[in-house]
Tab-separated table of C-alpha atoms in Angstrom:
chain	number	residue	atom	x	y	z
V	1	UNK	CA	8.326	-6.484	-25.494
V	2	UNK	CA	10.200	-3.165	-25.371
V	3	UNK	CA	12.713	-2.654	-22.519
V	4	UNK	CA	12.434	0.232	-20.155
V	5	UNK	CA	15.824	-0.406	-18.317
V	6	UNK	CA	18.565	0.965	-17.637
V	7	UNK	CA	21.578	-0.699	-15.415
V	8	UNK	CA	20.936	-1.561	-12.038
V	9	UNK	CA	21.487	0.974	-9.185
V	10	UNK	CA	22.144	0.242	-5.669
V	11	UNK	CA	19.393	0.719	-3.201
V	12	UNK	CA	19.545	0.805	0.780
V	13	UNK	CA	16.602	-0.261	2.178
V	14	UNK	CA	16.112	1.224	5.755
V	15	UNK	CA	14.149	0.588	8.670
V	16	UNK	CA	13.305	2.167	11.601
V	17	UNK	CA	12.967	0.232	14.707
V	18	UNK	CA	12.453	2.305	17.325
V	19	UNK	CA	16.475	4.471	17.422
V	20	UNK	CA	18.069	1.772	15.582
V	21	UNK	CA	18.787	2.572	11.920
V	22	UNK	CA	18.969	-0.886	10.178
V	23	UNK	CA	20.896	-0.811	6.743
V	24	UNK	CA	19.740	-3.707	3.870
V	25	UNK	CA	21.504	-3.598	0.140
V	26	UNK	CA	19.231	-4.646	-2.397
V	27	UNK	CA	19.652	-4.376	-6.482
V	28	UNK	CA	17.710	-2.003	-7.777
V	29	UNK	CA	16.195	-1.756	-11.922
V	30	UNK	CA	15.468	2.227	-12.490
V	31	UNK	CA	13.076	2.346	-15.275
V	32	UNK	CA	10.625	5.009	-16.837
V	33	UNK	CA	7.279	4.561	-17.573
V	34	UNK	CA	4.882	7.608	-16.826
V	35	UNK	CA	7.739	8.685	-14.770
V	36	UNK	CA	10.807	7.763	-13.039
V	37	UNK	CA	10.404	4.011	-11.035
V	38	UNK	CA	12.509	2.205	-8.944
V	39	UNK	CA	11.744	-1.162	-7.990
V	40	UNK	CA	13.644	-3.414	-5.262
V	41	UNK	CA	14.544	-6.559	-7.165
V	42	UNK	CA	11.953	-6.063	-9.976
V	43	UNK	CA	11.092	-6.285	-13.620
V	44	UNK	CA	7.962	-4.707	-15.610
V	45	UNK	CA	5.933	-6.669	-17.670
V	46	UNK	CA	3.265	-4.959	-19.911
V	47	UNK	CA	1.035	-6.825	-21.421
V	48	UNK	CA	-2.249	-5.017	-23.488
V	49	UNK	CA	-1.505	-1.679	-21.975
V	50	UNK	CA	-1.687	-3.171	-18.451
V	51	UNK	CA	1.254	-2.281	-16.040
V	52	UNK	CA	2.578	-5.330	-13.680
V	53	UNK	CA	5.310	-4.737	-11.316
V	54	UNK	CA	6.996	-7.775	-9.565
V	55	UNK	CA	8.903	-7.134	-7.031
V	56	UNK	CA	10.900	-8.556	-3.751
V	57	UNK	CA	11.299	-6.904	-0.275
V	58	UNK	CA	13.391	-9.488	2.031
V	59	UNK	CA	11.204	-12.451	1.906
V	60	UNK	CA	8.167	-10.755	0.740
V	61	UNK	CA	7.190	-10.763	-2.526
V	62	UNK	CA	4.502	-8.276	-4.362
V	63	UNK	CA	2.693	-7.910	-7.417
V	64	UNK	CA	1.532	-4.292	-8.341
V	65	UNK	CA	-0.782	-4.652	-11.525
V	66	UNK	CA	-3.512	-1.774	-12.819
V	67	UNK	CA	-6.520	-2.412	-12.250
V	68	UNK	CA	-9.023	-2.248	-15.734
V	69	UNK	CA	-10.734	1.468	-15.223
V	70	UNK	CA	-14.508	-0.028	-15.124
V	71	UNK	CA	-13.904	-2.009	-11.378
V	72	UNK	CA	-15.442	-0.854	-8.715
V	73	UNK	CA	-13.227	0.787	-5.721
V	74	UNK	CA	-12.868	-1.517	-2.417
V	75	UNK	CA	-14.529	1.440	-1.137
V	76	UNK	CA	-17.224	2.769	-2.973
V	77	UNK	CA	-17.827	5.857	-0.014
V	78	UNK	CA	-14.772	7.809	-1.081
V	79	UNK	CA	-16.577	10.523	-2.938
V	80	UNK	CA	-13.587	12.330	-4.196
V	81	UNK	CA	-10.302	12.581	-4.460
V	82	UNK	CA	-8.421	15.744	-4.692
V	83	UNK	CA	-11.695	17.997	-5.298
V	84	UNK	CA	-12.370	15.493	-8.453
V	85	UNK	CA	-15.125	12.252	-8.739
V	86	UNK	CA	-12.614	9.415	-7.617
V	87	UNK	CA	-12.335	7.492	-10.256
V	88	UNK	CA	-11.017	10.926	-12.443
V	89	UNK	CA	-8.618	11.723	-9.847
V	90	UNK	CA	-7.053	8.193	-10.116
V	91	UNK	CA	-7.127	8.289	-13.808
V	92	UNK	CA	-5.180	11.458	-14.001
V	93	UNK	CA	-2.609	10.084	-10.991
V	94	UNK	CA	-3.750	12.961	-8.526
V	95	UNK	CA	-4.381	10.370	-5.462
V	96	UNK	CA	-0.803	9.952	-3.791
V	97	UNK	CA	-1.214	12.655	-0.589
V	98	UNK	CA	-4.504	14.365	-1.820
V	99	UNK	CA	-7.444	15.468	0.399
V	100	UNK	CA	-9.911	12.835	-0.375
V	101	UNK	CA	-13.738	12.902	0.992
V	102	UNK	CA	-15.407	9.681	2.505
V	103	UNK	CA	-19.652	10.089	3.120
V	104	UNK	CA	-19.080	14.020	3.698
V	105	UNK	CA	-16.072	13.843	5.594
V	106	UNK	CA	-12.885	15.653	4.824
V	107	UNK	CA	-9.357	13.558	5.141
V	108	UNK	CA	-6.188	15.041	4.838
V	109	UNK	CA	-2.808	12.842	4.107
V	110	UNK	CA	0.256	13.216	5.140
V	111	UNK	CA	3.112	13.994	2.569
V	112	UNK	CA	5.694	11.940	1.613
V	113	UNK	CA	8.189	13.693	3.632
V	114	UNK	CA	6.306	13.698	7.020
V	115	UNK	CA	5.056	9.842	6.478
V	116	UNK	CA	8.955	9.272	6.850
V	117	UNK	CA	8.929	9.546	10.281
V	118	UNK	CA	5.723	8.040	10.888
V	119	UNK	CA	4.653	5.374	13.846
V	120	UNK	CA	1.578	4.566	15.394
V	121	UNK	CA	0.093	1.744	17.203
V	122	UNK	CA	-3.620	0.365	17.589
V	123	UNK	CA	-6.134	-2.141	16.419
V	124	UNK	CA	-5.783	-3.606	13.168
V	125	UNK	CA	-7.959	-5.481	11.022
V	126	UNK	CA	-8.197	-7.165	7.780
V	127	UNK	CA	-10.737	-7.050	4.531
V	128	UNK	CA	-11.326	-8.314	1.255
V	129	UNK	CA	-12.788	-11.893	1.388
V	130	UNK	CA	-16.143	-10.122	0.519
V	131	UNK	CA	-14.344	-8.740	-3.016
V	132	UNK	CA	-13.914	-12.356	-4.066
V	133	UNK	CA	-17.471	-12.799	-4.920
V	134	UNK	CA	-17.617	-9.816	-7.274
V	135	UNK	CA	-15.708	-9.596	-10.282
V	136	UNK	CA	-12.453	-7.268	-9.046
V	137	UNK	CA	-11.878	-4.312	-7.385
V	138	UNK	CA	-9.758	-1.111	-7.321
V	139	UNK	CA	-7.535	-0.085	-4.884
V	140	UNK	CA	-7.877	3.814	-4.076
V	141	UNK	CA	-4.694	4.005	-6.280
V	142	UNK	CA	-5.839	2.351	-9.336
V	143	UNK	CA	-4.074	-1.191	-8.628
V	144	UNK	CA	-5.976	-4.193	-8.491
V	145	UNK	CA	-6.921	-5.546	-5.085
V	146	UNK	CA	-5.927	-8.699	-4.225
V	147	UNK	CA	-6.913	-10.063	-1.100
V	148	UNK	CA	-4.665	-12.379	-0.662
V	149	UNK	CA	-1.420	-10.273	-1.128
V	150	UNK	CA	0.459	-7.980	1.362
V	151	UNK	CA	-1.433	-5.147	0.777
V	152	UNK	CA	-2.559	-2.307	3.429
V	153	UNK	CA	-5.413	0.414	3.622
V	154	UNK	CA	-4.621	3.707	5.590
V	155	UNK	CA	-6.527	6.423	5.510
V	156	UNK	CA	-3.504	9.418	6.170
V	157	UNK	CA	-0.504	7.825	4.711
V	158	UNK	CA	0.462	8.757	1.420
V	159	UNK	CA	-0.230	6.236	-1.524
V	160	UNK	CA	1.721	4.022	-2.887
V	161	UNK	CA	3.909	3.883	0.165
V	162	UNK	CA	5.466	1.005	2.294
V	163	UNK	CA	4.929	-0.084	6.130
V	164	UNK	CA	6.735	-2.722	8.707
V	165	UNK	CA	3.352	-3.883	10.689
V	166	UNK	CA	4.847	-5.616	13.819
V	167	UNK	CA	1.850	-8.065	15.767
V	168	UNK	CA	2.520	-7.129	19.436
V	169	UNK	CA	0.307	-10.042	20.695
V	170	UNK	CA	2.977	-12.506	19.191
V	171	UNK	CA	6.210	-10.165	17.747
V	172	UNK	CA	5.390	-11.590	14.151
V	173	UNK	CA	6.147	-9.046	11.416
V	174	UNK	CA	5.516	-8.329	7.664
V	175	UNK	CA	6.253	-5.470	5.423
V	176	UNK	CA	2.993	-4.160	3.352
V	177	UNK	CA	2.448	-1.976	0.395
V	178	UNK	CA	-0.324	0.782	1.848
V	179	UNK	CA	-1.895	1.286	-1.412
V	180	UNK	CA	-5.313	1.543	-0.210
V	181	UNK	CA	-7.783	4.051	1.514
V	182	UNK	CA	-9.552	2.990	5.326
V	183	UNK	CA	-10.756	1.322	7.391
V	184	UNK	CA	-13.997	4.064	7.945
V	185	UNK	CA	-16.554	3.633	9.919
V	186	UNK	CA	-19.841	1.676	8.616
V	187	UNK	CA	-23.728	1.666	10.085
V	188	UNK	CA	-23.588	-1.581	11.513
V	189	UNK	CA	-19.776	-1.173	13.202
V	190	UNK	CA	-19.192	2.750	13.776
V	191	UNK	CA	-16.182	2.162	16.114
V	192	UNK	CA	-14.428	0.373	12.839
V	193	UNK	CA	-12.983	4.077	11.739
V	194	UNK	CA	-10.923	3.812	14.859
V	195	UNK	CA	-8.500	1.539	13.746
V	196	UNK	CA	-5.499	2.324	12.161
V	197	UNK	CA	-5.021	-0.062	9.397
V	198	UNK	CA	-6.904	-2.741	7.110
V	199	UNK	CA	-4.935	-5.154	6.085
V	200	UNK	CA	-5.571	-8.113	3.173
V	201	UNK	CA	-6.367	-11.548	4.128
V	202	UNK	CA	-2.491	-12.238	3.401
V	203	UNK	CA	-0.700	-10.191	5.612
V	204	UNK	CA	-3.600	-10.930	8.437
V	205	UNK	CA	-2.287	-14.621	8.099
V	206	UNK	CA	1.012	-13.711	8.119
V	207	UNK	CA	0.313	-12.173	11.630
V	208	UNK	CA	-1.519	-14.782	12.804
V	209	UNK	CA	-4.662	-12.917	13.425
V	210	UNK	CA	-6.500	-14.044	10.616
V	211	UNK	CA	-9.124	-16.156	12.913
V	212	UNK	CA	-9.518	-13.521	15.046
V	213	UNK	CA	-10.438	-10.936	13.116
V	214	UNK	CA	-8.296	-8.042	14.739
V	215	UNK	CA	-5.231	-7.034	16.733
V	216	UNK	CA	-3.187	-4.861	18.535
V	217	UNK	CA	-0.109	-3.855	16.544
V	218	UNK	CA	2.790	-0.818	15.483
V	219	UNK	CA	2.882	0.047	12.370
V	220	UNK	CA	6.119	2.006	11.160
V	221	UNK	CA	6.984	3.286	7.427
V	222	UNK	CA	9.997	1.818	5.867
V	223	UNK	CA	11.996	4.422	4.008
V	224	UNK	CA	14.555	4.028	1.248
V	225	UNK	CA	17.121	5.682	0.677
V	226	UNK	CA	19.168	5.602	-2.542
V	227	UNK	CA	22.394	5.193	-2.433
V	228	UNK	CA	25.266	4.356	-4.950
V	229	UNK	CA	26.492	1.576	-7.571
V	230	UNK	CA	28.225	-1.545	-5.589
């Protein structure tokens, strides 16, 4: 397999908790592949044109792989993407902050620079157990879904993009890739578009909600910064 490395840079990973600014130094692989990629203690593996990404975050550990272009989306509402059918707009990579239409309504993202800053709280719930009967599904970024991963849906922050999603029921956190689109409102459950954020059947567990269904929680992007070799 061809190598798309170069030596490893130094990353700090940041998060914001409320004013505190808290500093983490992880190794970092830069590679290039349909652009430039860094990934916190990762490696690519491609295997028959198909892009995996494993990678660690603290104790959290993710798997980023392209979903086959033929899947069906996790939601099959969003109309378009950018002004373009949704499936086009992933193909050519034009998802990331676009305006994206769901059932005739317009939503508009936030860019990568204001989603820095971001931090909300509200109801969260999780999806995906009904995707396990069918035979995959696409993320509204092109990766495959997996429901039992630390994955996220959001409907305004930019994709791919990371969040710290804190329970406040019982302080239990975990760190999620938002590489989805959602949760929107449905005919049987209108008052579903309220909440903030799906997540996968994973990260629900990990916040102990699973059972329940939903919860209460904050939800704050983690940003990182690059910094120098150690």
């Amino acid at each position: 397999m061809r190598s798309f490395f170069t030596p490893s840079l130094f990353l700090l990973f940041s998060l914001i908790t409320g004013c505190s600014l808290i500093t983490l130094p992880y190794d970092v692989t830069k590679g290039v592949i349909n652009g430039t990629v860094c990934i916190v203690k990762g490696t690519y593996e491609l295997t028959a044109g198909t892009a995996k990404v494993l990678y660690k975050i603290g104790e959290f550990t993710y798997e980023v792989v392209r979903a086959p272009a033929d899947w069906a989306l996790t939601h099959e509402e969003i109309e378009t993407i950018d002004g373009l059918p949704a499936k086009e707009a992933i193909r050519q990579g034009r998802v990331k902050d676009s305006v994206y239409t769901v059932n005739g309504k317009t939503y508009y993202p936030m860019s990568f620079e204001a989603a820095q800053n971001y931090s909300d709280e509200g109801i969260a719930s999780w999806y995906g157990d009904e995707t396990i009967r069918k035979n995959g599904n696409m993320t509204a970024n092109g990766e495959v879904f997996n429901p039992g991963g630390l994955t996220a849906a959001h409907k305004y922050l930019p994709l791919p993009i990371h969040a710290k999603v804190t329970s406040i029921e019982n302080g239990r956190s975990v760190v999620v890739r938002v590489n989805d689109r959602g949760p929107f409102p449905c005919a049987d459950n209108p008052g579903s578009g309220d909440r903030i954020i799906d997540l996968s059947a994973g990260a629900a567990r990990k916040l102990g909600f699973y059972e329940k269904g939903t919860t209460k929680v904050s939800v704050e992007v983690v940003r990182l910064a690059k910094g120098h070799n150690p």
